[in-house]
mmCIF file of C-alpha atoms in Angstrom:
data_model
loop_
_atom_site.group_PDB
_atom_site.id
_atom_site.type_symbol
_atom_site.label_atom_id
_atom_site.label_comp_id
_atom_site.label_asym_id
_atom_site.label_seq_id
_atom_site.Cartn_x
_atom_site.Cartn_y
_atom_site.Cartn_z
ATOM 1 C CA UNK A 19 -0.600 -25.896 21.431
ATOM 2 C CA UNK A 20 -2.232 -24.850 24.647
ATOM 3 C CA UNK A 21 -4.215 -21.658 25.064
ATOM 4 C CA UNK A 22 -1.489 -20.356 27.336
ATOM 5 C CA UNK A 23 1.133 -20.869 24.663
ATOM 6 C CA UNK A 24 -1.025 -19.076 22.085
ATOM 7 C CA UNK A 25 -1.424 -16.186 24.531
ATOM 8 C CA UNK A 26 2.341 -16.147 25.109
ATOM 9 C CA UNK A 27 3.125 -16.063 21.384
ATOM 10 C CA UNK A 28 0.650 -13.254 20.798
ATOM 11 C CA UNK A 29 2.191 -11.216 23.638
ATOM 12 C CA UNK A 30 5.657 -11.803 22.235
ATOM 13 C CA UNK A 31 4.482 -10.755 18.779
ATOM 14 C CA UNK A 32 3.028 -7.528 20.130
ATOM 15 C CA UNK A 33 6.223 -6.802 22.054
ATOM 16 C CA UNK A 34 8.342 -7.259 18.934
ATOM 17 C CA UNK A 35 6.000 -5.108 16.822
ATOM 18 C CA UNK A 36 6.337 -2.160 19.172
ATOM 19 C CA UNK A 37 10.098 -2.784 19.298
ATOM 20 C CA UNK A 38 10.187 -2.515 15.467
ATOM 21 C CA UNK A 39 11.490 -6.075 15.198
ATOM 22 C CA UNK A 40 8.962 -7.087 12.612
ATOM 23 C CA UNK A 41 10.558 -10.281 11.342
ATOM 24 C CA UNK A 42 10.574 -11.827 14.843
ATOM 25 C CA UNK A 43 6.999 -10.665 15.431
ATOM 26 C CA UNK A 44 5.976 -12.259 12.165
ATOM 27 C CA UNK A 45 7.441 -15.593 13.217
ATOM 28 C CA UNK A 46 5.386 -15.656 16.417
ATOM 29 C CA UNK A 47 2.195 -14.695 14.591
ATOM 30 C CA UNK A 48 2.751 -17.352 11.953
ATOM 31 C CA UNK A 49 3.197 -19.968 14.668
ATOM 32 C CA UNK A 50 -0.156 -19.015 16.115
ATOM 33 C CA UNK A 51 -1.831 -19.083 12.718
ATOM 34 C CA UNK A 52 -0.369 -22.499 11.944
ATOM 35 C CA UNK A 53 -2.213 -23.837 15.003
ATOM 36 C CA UNK A 54 -5.266 -21.622 14.758
ATOM 37 C CA UNK A 55 -5.735 -20.242 11.220
ATOM 38 C CA UNK A 56 -8.791 -18.254 12.347
ATOM 39 C CA UNK A 57 -7.215 -16.615 15.377
ATOM 40 C CA UNK A 58 -8.580 -13.094 15.048
ATOM 41 C CA UNK A 59 -5.926 -11.428 17.156
ATOM 42 C CA UNK A 60 -3.105 -13.011 15.156
ATOM 43 C CA UNK A 61 -4.774 -12.158 11.854
ATOM 44 C CA UNK A 62 -5.329 -8.547 12.913
ATOM 45 C CA UNK A 63 -1.702 -8.157 13.987
ATOM 46 C CA UNK A 64 -0.507 -9.739 10.758
ATOM 47 C CA UNK A 65 -2.516 -7.014 9.002
ATOM 48 C CA UNK A 66 -0.929 -4.361 11.161
ATOM 49 C CA UNK A 67 2.554 -5.783 10.644
ATOM 50 C CA UNK A 68 2.134 -5.794 6.877
ATOM 51 C CA UNK A 69 0.811 -2.256 6.986
ATOM 52 C CA UNK A 70 3.851 -1.159 8.956
ATOM 53 C CA UNK A 71 6.019 -2.765 6.303
ATOM 54 C CA UNK A 72 4.094 -1.026 3.492
ATOM 55 C CA UNK A 73 2.800 -4.346 2.150
ATOM 56 C CA UNK A 74 -0.633 -2.870 1.755
ATOM 57 C CA UNK A 75 -2.274 -5.552 -0.344
ATOM 58 C CA UNK A 76 -1.343 -8.234 2.171
ATOM 59 C CA UNK A 77 -2.520 -5.973 5.016
ATOM 60 C CA UNK A 78 -5.917 -5.550 3.322
ATOM 61 C CA UNK A 79 -6.268 -9.305 2.934
ATOM 62 C CA UNK A 80 -5.603 -9.937 6.617
ATOM 63 C CA UNK A 81 -8.052 -7.224 7.716
ATOM 64 C CA UNK A 82 -10.696 -8.624 5.338
ATOM 65 C CA UNK A 83 -10.188 -12.070 6.841
ATOM 66 C CA UNK A 84 -10.654 -10.578 10.347
ATOM 67 C CA UNK A 85 -13.896 -8.945 9.226
ATOM 68 C CA UNK A 86 -15.149 -12.202 7.726
ATOM 69 C CA UNK A 87 -14.751 -13.754 11.160
ATOM 70 C CA UNK A 88 -15.726 -10.738 13.217
ATOM 71 C CA UNK A 89 -17.636 -8.178 11.117
ATOM 72 C CA UNK A 90 -17.650 -5.523 13.866
ATOM 73 C CA UNK A 91 -13.905 -5.673 14.635
ATOM 74 C CA UNK A 92 -13.124 -2.008 15.259
ATOM 75 C CA UNK A 93 -9.416 -2.127 14.524
ATOM 76 C CA UNK A 94 -9.822 -4.014 11.230
ATOM 77 C CA UNK A 95 -12.655 -1.699 10.138
ATOM 78 C CA UNK A 96 -10.646 1.397 10.903
ATOM 79 C CA UNK A 97 -7.416 0.172 9.300
ATOM 80 C CA UNK A 98 -9.157 -1.200 6.228
ATOM 81 C CA UNK A 99 -11.019 2.044 5.620
ATOM 82 C CA UNK A 100 -7.724 3.917 5.919
ATOM 83 C CA UNK A 101 -6.134 1.561 3.381
ATOM 84 C CA UNK A 102 -9.008 1.948 0.913
ATOM 85 C CA UNK A 103 -8.165 5.609 0.385
ATOM 86 C CA UNK A 104 -4.441 5.028 -0.117
ATOM 87 C CA UNK B 18 -6.862 34.937 -0.540
ATOM 88 C CA UNK B 19 -9.790 35.542 -2.885
ATOM 89 C CA UNK B 20 -10.696 33.069 -5.604
ATOM 90 C CA UNK B 21 -13.351 33.040 -8.255
ATOM 91 C CA UNK B 22 -14.256 29.582 -9.623
ATOM 92 C CA UNK B 23 -16.244 29.545 -12.851
ATOM 93 C CA UNK B 24 -17.877 26.233 -13.729
ATOM 94 C CA UNK B 25 -19.003 23.875 -10.973
ATOM 95 C CA UNK B 26 -18.621 20.468 -12.527
ATOM 96 C CA UNK B 27 -16.841 17.787 -10.502
ATOM 97 C CA UNK B 28 -13.470 19.554 -10.815
ATOM 98 C CA UNK B 29 -14.777 23.103 -10.165
ATOM 99 C CA UNK B 30 -16.915 21.992 -7.232
ATOM 100 C CA UNK B 31 -14.069 20.107 -5.578
ATOM 101 C CA UNK B 32 -11.729 23.041 -6.137
ATOM 102 C CA UNK B 33 -14.202 25.588 -4.736
ATOM 103 C CA UNK B 34 -14.946 23.483 -1.659
ATOM 104 C CA UNK B 35 -11.274 22.726 -0.962
ATOM 105 C CA UNK B 36 -10.360 26.397 -1.182
ATOM 106 C CA UNK B 37 -13.264 27.326 1.092
ATOM 107 C CA UNK B 38 -12.234 24.608 3.588
ATOM 108 C CA UNK B 39 -8.770 26.157 3.703
ATOM 109 C CA UNK B 40 -10.361 29.410 4.787
ATOM 110 C CA UNK B 41 -10.189 31.324 1.519
ATOM 111 C CA UNK B 42 -12.902 33.560 0.155
ATOM 112 C CA UNK B 43 -14.510 31.822 -2.787
ATOM 113 C CA UNK B 44 -16.965 33.137 -5.312
ATOM 114 C CA UNK B 45 -18.464 30.210 -7.246
ATOM 115 C CA UNK B 46 -20.303 30.627 -10.548
ATOM 116 C CA UNK B 47 -22.238 28.299 -12.826
ATOM 117 C CA UNK B 48 -25.067 28.587 -15.296
ATOM 118 C CA UNK B 49 -26.806 25.608 -13.691
ATOM 119 C CA UNK B 50 -28.860 26.554 -10.623
ATOM 120 C CA UNK B 51 -28.691 23.053 -9.098
ATOM 121 C CA UNK B 52 -24.908 23.013 -9.153
ATOM 122 C CA UNK B 53 -24.823 26.415 -7.500
ATOM 123 C CA UNK B 54 -27.372 25.463 -4.876
ATOM 124 C CA UNK B 55 -25.362 22.361 -4.000
ATOM 125 C CA UNK B 56 -22.500 24.472 -2.620
ATOM 126 C CA UNK B 57 -24.055 27.844 -1.846
ATOM 127 C CA UNK B 58 -23.831 27.436 1.927
ATOM 128 C CA UNK B 59 -20.247 26.151 1.795
ATOM 129 C CA UNK B 60 -18.513 29.005 -0.022
ATOM 130 C CA UNK B 61 -18.498 32.768 0.523
ATOM 131 C CA UNK B 62 -20.705 33.737 -2.398
ATOM 132 C CA UNK B 63 -22.390 32.136 -5.414
ATOM 133 C CA UNK B 64 -23.987 33.320 -8.632
ATOM 134 C CA UNK B 65 -26.130 31.595 -11.210
ATOM 135 C CA UNK B 66 -24.665 33.219 -14.264
ATOM 136 C CA UNK B 67 -23.799 32.584 -17.921
ATOM 137 C CA UNK B 68 -20.064 33.227 -17.916
ATOM 138 C CA UNK B 69 -20.095 34.069 -21.637
ATOM 139 C CA UNK B 70 -22.247 37.101 -20.872
ATOM 140 C CA UNK B 71 -19.625 39.836 -20.824
ATOM 141 C CA UNK B 72 -21.821 42.499 -19.251
ATOM 142 C CA UNK B 73 -22.792 40.257 -16.346
ATOM 143 C CA UNK B 74 -19.186 39.094 -15.848
ATOM 144 C CA UNK B 75 -17.889 42.660 -15.835
ATOM 145 C CA UNK B 76 -20.172 43.445 -12.923
ATOM 146 C CA UNK B 77 -18.345 40.933 -10.685
ATOM 147 C CA UNK B 78 -15.213 42.969 -10.119
ATOM 148 C CA UNK B 79 -12.896 40.156 -11.274
ATOM 149 C CA UNK B 80 -9.800 42.358 -10.941
ATOM 150 C CA UNK B 81 -10.180 42.091 -7.147
ATOM 151 C CA UNK B 82 -9.557 38.342 -7.028
ATOM 152 C CA UNK B 83 -6.110 36.802 -6.555
ATOM 153 C CA UNK B 84 -7.014 33.955 -8.898
ATOM 154 C CA UNK B 85 -9.834 33.418 -11.359
ATOM 155 C CA UNK B 86 -10.188 29.775 -12.353
ATOM 156 C CA UNK B 87 -12.079 28.818 -15.490
ATOM 157 C CA UNK B 88 -12.973 25.298 -14.487
ATOM 158 C CA UNK B 89 -15.093 24.226 -17.453
ATOM 159 C CA UNK B 90 -13.545 22.427 -20.397
ATOM 160 C CA UNK B 91 -16.142 20.255 -22.082
ATOM 161 C CA UNK B 92 -17.697 23.238 -23.920
ATOM 162 C CA UNK B 93 -14.639 24.526 -25.790
ATOM 163 C CA UNK B 94 -16.341 27.659 -27.046
ATOM 164 C CA UNK B 95 -17.687 28.650 -23.620
ATOM 165 C CA UNK B 96 -14.286 27.998 -22.018
ATOM 166 C CA UNK B 97 -12.436 30.200 -24.510
ATOM 167 C CA UNK B 98 -15.025 32.954 -24.470
ATOM 168 C CA UNK B 99 -15.106 32.978 -20.675
ATOM 169 C CA UNK B 100 -11.324 33.069 -20.497
ATOM 170 C CA UNK B 101 -11.226 36.045 -22.892
ATOM 171 C CA UNK B 102 -13.846 37.901 -20.890
ATOM 172 C CA UNK B 103 -12.018 37.203 -17.627
ATOM 173 C CA UNK B 104 -8.726 38.445 -19.075
ATOM 174 C CA UNK B 105 -10.372 41.577 -20.489
ATOM 175 C CA UNK B 106 -12.027 42.244 -17.117
ATOM 176 C CA UNK B 107 -8.528 42.709 -15.671
ATOM 177 C CA UNK B 108 -8.219 39.504 -13.578
ATOM 178 C CA UNK B 109 -4.804 39.457 -11.888
ATOM 179 C CA UNK B 110 -4.092 35.781 -12.451
ATOM 180 C CA UNK B 111 -6.070 33.292 -14.498
ATOM 181 C CA UNK B 112 -5.971 29.525 -14.470
ATOM 182 C CA UNK B 113 -8.018 27.427 -16.916
ATOM 183 C CA UNK B 114 -8.792 23.786 -17.320
ATOM 184 C CA UNK B 115 -8.045 22.310 -20.736
ATOM 185 C CA UNK B 116 -9.508 19.182 -22.282
ATOM 186 C CA UNK B 117 -7.110 18.766 -25.212
ATOM 187 C CA UNK B 118 -3.710 19.992 -26.394
ATOM 188 C CA UNK B 119 -5.348 22.308 -28.926
ATOM 189 C CA UNK B 120 -7.577 23.734 -26.175
ATOM 190 C CA UNK B 121 -4.482 24.321 -24.027
ATOM 191 C CA UNK B 122 -2.657 26.068 -26.889
ATOM 192 C CA UNK B 123 -5.573 28.441 -27.445
ATOM 193 C CA UNK B 124 -5.751 29.221 -23.724
ATOM 194 C CA UNK B 125 -2.030 29.890 -23.601
ATOM 195 C CA UNK B 126 -2.360 32.270 -26.622
ATOM 196 C CA UNK B 127 -4.873 34.212 -24.575
ATOM 197 C CA UNK B 128 -2.045 34.876 -22.113
ATOM 198 C CA UNK B 129 -3.354 33.076 -19.060
ATOM 199 C CA UNK B 130 -1.070 32.173 -16.171
ATOM 200 C CA UNK B 131 -1.699 28.455 -15.798
ATOM 201 C CA UNK B 132 -3.312 25.715 -17.841
ATOM 202 C CA UNK B 133 -4.260 22.496 -16.063
ATOM 203 C CA UNK B 134 -5.159 19.055 -17.435
ATOM 204 C CA UNK B 135 -6.656 17.409 -14.332
ATOM 205 C CA UNK B 136 -7.604 14.143 -16.046
ATOM 206 C CA UNK B 137 -4.237 13.802 -17.731
ATOM 207 C CA UNK B 138 -2.275 14.779 -14.613
ATOM 208 C CA UNK B 139 -4.292 12.406 -12.491
ATOM 209 C CA UNK B 140 -3.823 9.699 -15.103
ATOM 210 C CA UNK B 141 -0.026 10.101 -14.975
ATOM 211 C CA UNK B 142 -0.105 10.049 -11.170
ATOM 212 C CA UNK B 143 -2.342 7.056 -10.982
ATOM 213 C CA UNK B 144 -0.279 5.150 -13.518
ATOM 214 C CA UNK B 145 2.850 5.696 -11.431
ATOM 215 C CA UNK B 146 1.110 4.734 -8.202
ATOM 216 C CA UNK B 147 -0.631 1.656 -9.548
ATOM 217 C CA UNK B 148 2.287 0.340 -11.541
ATOM 218 C CA UNK B 149 4.450 0.035 -8.469
ATOM 219 C CA UNK B 150 3.630 -1.405 -5.049
ATOM 220 C CA UNK B 151 6.378 0.773 -3.512
ATOM 221 C CA UNK B 152 5.200 4.143 -4.876
ATOM 222 C CA UNK B 153 2.421 5.652 -2.784
ATOM 223 C CA UNK B 154 2.090 9.145 -4.171
ATOM 224 C CA UNK B 155 3.426 10.857 -7.240
ATOM 225 C CA UNK B 156 3.367 14.510 -8.190
ATOM 226 C CA UNK B 157 4.931 15.688 -11.449
ATOM 227 C CA UNK B 158 6.580 19.081 -10.957
ATOM 228 C CA UNK B 159 8.011 19.643 -14.416
ATOM 229 C CA UNK B 160 8.380 17.463 -17.470
ATOM 230 C CA UNK B 161 11.181 15.350 -15.975
ATOM 231 C CA UNK B 162 10.995 16.139 -12.255
ATOM 232 C CA UNK B 163 8.616 14.786 -9.645
ATOM 233 C CA UNK B 164 8.025 14.345 -5.967
ATOM 234 C CA UNK B 165 7.192 10.772 -5.041
ATOM 235 C CA UNK B 166 6.542 8.754 -1.902
ATOM 236 C CA UNK B 167 8.602 5.600 -2.144
ATOM 237 C CA UNK B 168 9.054 2.767 0.352
ATOM 238 C CA UNK B 169 12.556 2.809 1.784
ATOM 239 C CA UNK B 170 14.741 0.213 0.056
ATOM 240 C CA UNK B 171 16.329 -2.459 2.212
ATOM 241 C CA UNK B 172 19.819 -1.120 1.585
ATOM 242 C CA UNK B 173 18.822 2.121 3.409
ATOM 243 C CA UNK B 174 17.505 0.529 6.582
ATOM 244 C CA UNK B 175 19.288 1.502 9.778
ATOM 245 C CA UNK B 176 21.518 3.918 7.891
ATOM 246 C CA UNK B 177 21.571 7.695 8.267
ATOM 247 C CA UNK B 178 20.577 9.746 5.251
ATOM 248 C CA UNK B 179 24.235 10.693 4.910
ATOM 249 C CA UNK B 180 25.292 7.040 4.904
ATOM 250 C CA UNK B 181 22.738 6.129 2.229
ATOM 251 C CA UNK B 182 24.309 8.690 -0.103
ATOM 252 C CA UNK B 183 20.920 8.774 -1.869
ATOM 253 C CA UNK B 184 21.799 11.914 -3.732
ATOM 254 C CA UNK B 185 24.860 10.443 -5.404
ATOM 255 C CA UNK B 186 23.699 6.836 -5.644
ATOM 256 C CA UNK B 187 20.203 7.492 -6.911
ATOM 257 C CA UNK B 188 20.174 11.217 -7.761
ATOM 258 C CA UNK B 189 17.254 11.957 -5.447
ATOM 259 C CA UNK B 190 16.854 14.234 -2.468
ATOM 260 C CA UNK B 191 14.986 12.967 0.563
ATOM 261 C CA UNK B 192 12.778 15.897 1.518
ATOM 262 C CA UNK B 193 10.681 14.157 4.186
ATOM 263 C CA UNK B 194 10.186 10.801 5.867
ATOM 264 C CA UNK B 195 6.778 9.326 6.731
ATOM 265 C CA UNK B 196 7.209 7.055 9.670
ATOM 266 C CA UNK B 197 4.793 4.714 11.404
ATOM 267 C CA UNK B 198 5.556 4.432 15.099
ATOM 268 C CA UNK B 199 3.967 1.353 16.672
ATOM 269 C CA UNK B 200 2.759 1.655 20.251
ATOM 270 C CA UNK B 201 0.740 -0.345 22.724
ATOM 271 C CA UNK B 202 -2.352 1.082 24.343
ATOM 272 C CA UNK B 203 -1.812 0.381 28.042
ATOM 273 C CA UNK B 204 -5.529 0.238 28.801
ATOM 274 C CA UNK B 205 -6.697 -2.124 26.062
ATOM 275 C CA UNK B 206 -3.393 -3.876 25.364
ATOM 276 C CA UNK B 207 -3.950 -3.364 21.651
ATOM 277 C CA UNK B 208 -1.123 -2.486 19.306
ATOM 278 C CA UNK B 209 -1.546 0.327 16.810
ATOM 279 C CA UNK B 210 0.659 2.977 15.212
ATOM 280 C CA UNK B 211 0.919 6.725 14.853
ATOM 281 C CA UNK B 212 2.121 8.354 11.671
ATOM 282 C CA UNK B 213 4.759 11.015 11.977
ATOM 283 C CA UNK B 214 6.206 13.199 9.279
ATOM 284 C CA UNK B 215 9.838 14.202 9.563
ATOM 285 C CA UNK B 216 10.111 17.255 7.323
ATOM 286 C CA UNK B 217 13.443 18.278 5.775
ATOM 287 C CA UNK B 218 15.290 15.600 7.758
ATOM 288 C CA UNK B 219 18.888 16.241 8.731
ATOM 289 C CA UNK B 220 21.585 14.015 7.249
ATOM 290 C CA UNK B 221 21.998 12.356 10.662
ATOM 291 C CA UNK B 222 18.438 10.959 10.678
ATOM 292 C CA UNK B 223 18.307 7.170 10.469
ATOM 293 C CA UNK B 224 16.010 5.463 7.976
ATOM 294 C CA UNK B 225 13.995 2.553 9.337
ATOM 295 C CA UNK B 226 12.317 -0.463 7.799
ATOM 296 C CA UNK B 227 8.781 0.570 6.860
ATOM 297 C CA UNK B 228 9.645 4.250 6.365
ATOM 298 C CA UNK B 229 8.186 5.977 3.329
ATOM 299 C CA UNK B 230 10.619 8.415 1.773
ATOM 300 C CA UNK B 231 9.303 11.563 0.142
ATOM 301 C CA UNK B 232 11.865 12.195 -2.584
ATOM 302 C CA UNK B 233 12.431 14.875 -5.184
ATOM 303 C CA UNK B 234 14.252 13.968 -8.344
ATOM 304 C CA UNK B 235 14.216 13.155 -12.010
ATOM 305 C CA UNK B 236 11.591 10.603 -12.984
ATOM 306 C CA UNK B 237 14.220 8.137 -14.169
ATOM 307 C CA UNK B 238 16.081 8.406 -10.866
ATOM 308 C CA UNK B 239 12.871 7.935 -8.864
ATOM 309 C CA UNK B 240 12.207 4.832 -10.984
ATOM 310 C CA UNK B 241 15.659 3.509 -10.032
ATOM 311 C CA UNK B 242 14.928 3.989 -6.333
ATOM 312 C CA UNK B 243 11.504 2.386 -6.738
ATOM 313 C CA UNK B 244 13.116 -0.646 -8.363
ATOM 314 C CA UNK B 245 15.472 -0.972 -5.419
ATOM 315 C CA UNK B 246 12.558 -0.777 -2.983
ATOM 316 C CA UNK B 247 10.535 -3.602 -4.552
#
């Protein structure tokens, strides 16, 4: 998969998240992660998607993975700390 | 309102600070000077005082407070003596923390207004929250009735509250909806969400996937809804 395709899938995923069409968004993110399992943007949005669907344990795992790859990731840090107190 | 908190252990300290943060006048008392010093600049007034000393306690004007809370429970004798002294001093309303059933019975015999079991109550809440991935908060109101935050079950998605017929189907009332609204930051392009609380929603409000329902009902009915949400 080319970089452009990855970018396109991520954009589509974001669009479907904000449109509350989470299943479709998940498909796009999974496609990216199949090609690039360490894609930070896809992992972060998988965390966000799971949080939106109240699957908090899964959300934590995705954010933790993001932080393994990028320890200063602001979004993951902020969302993970919010989830720790829930 | 005016509160007097006697005993500044973990429970008493947290209580005194929370009340002060809400803007109430709080008088905090403990026999231990370090505990008092730890919060003296965060509440209205503090005293290092032995609460079983009746003469000293009578000098505090306890009848002026809206609530007097006896927040110590590990020393049974001190808790009971303090509660008696507080009652005799004419406190309007008294709340005391109990460690055991027997302790609670004695406190109730003294005619106090409220007995609390923080550890037990927290234990019940935590058990409910941890035993189910779809229950996020749990507050027991009476023996059988609670308020709980439960993930919306799939069968409710895209239906109005009226259409879900939650009251008849599950025996629960939806008293609020916690909703996460995703949005995109135009500057950074990042996606995030804002949490909104729809209080006392009308029957025409639609329930969405990902909503958390704040429901009031019997524990067995909440358990039924929780099962449907898993």
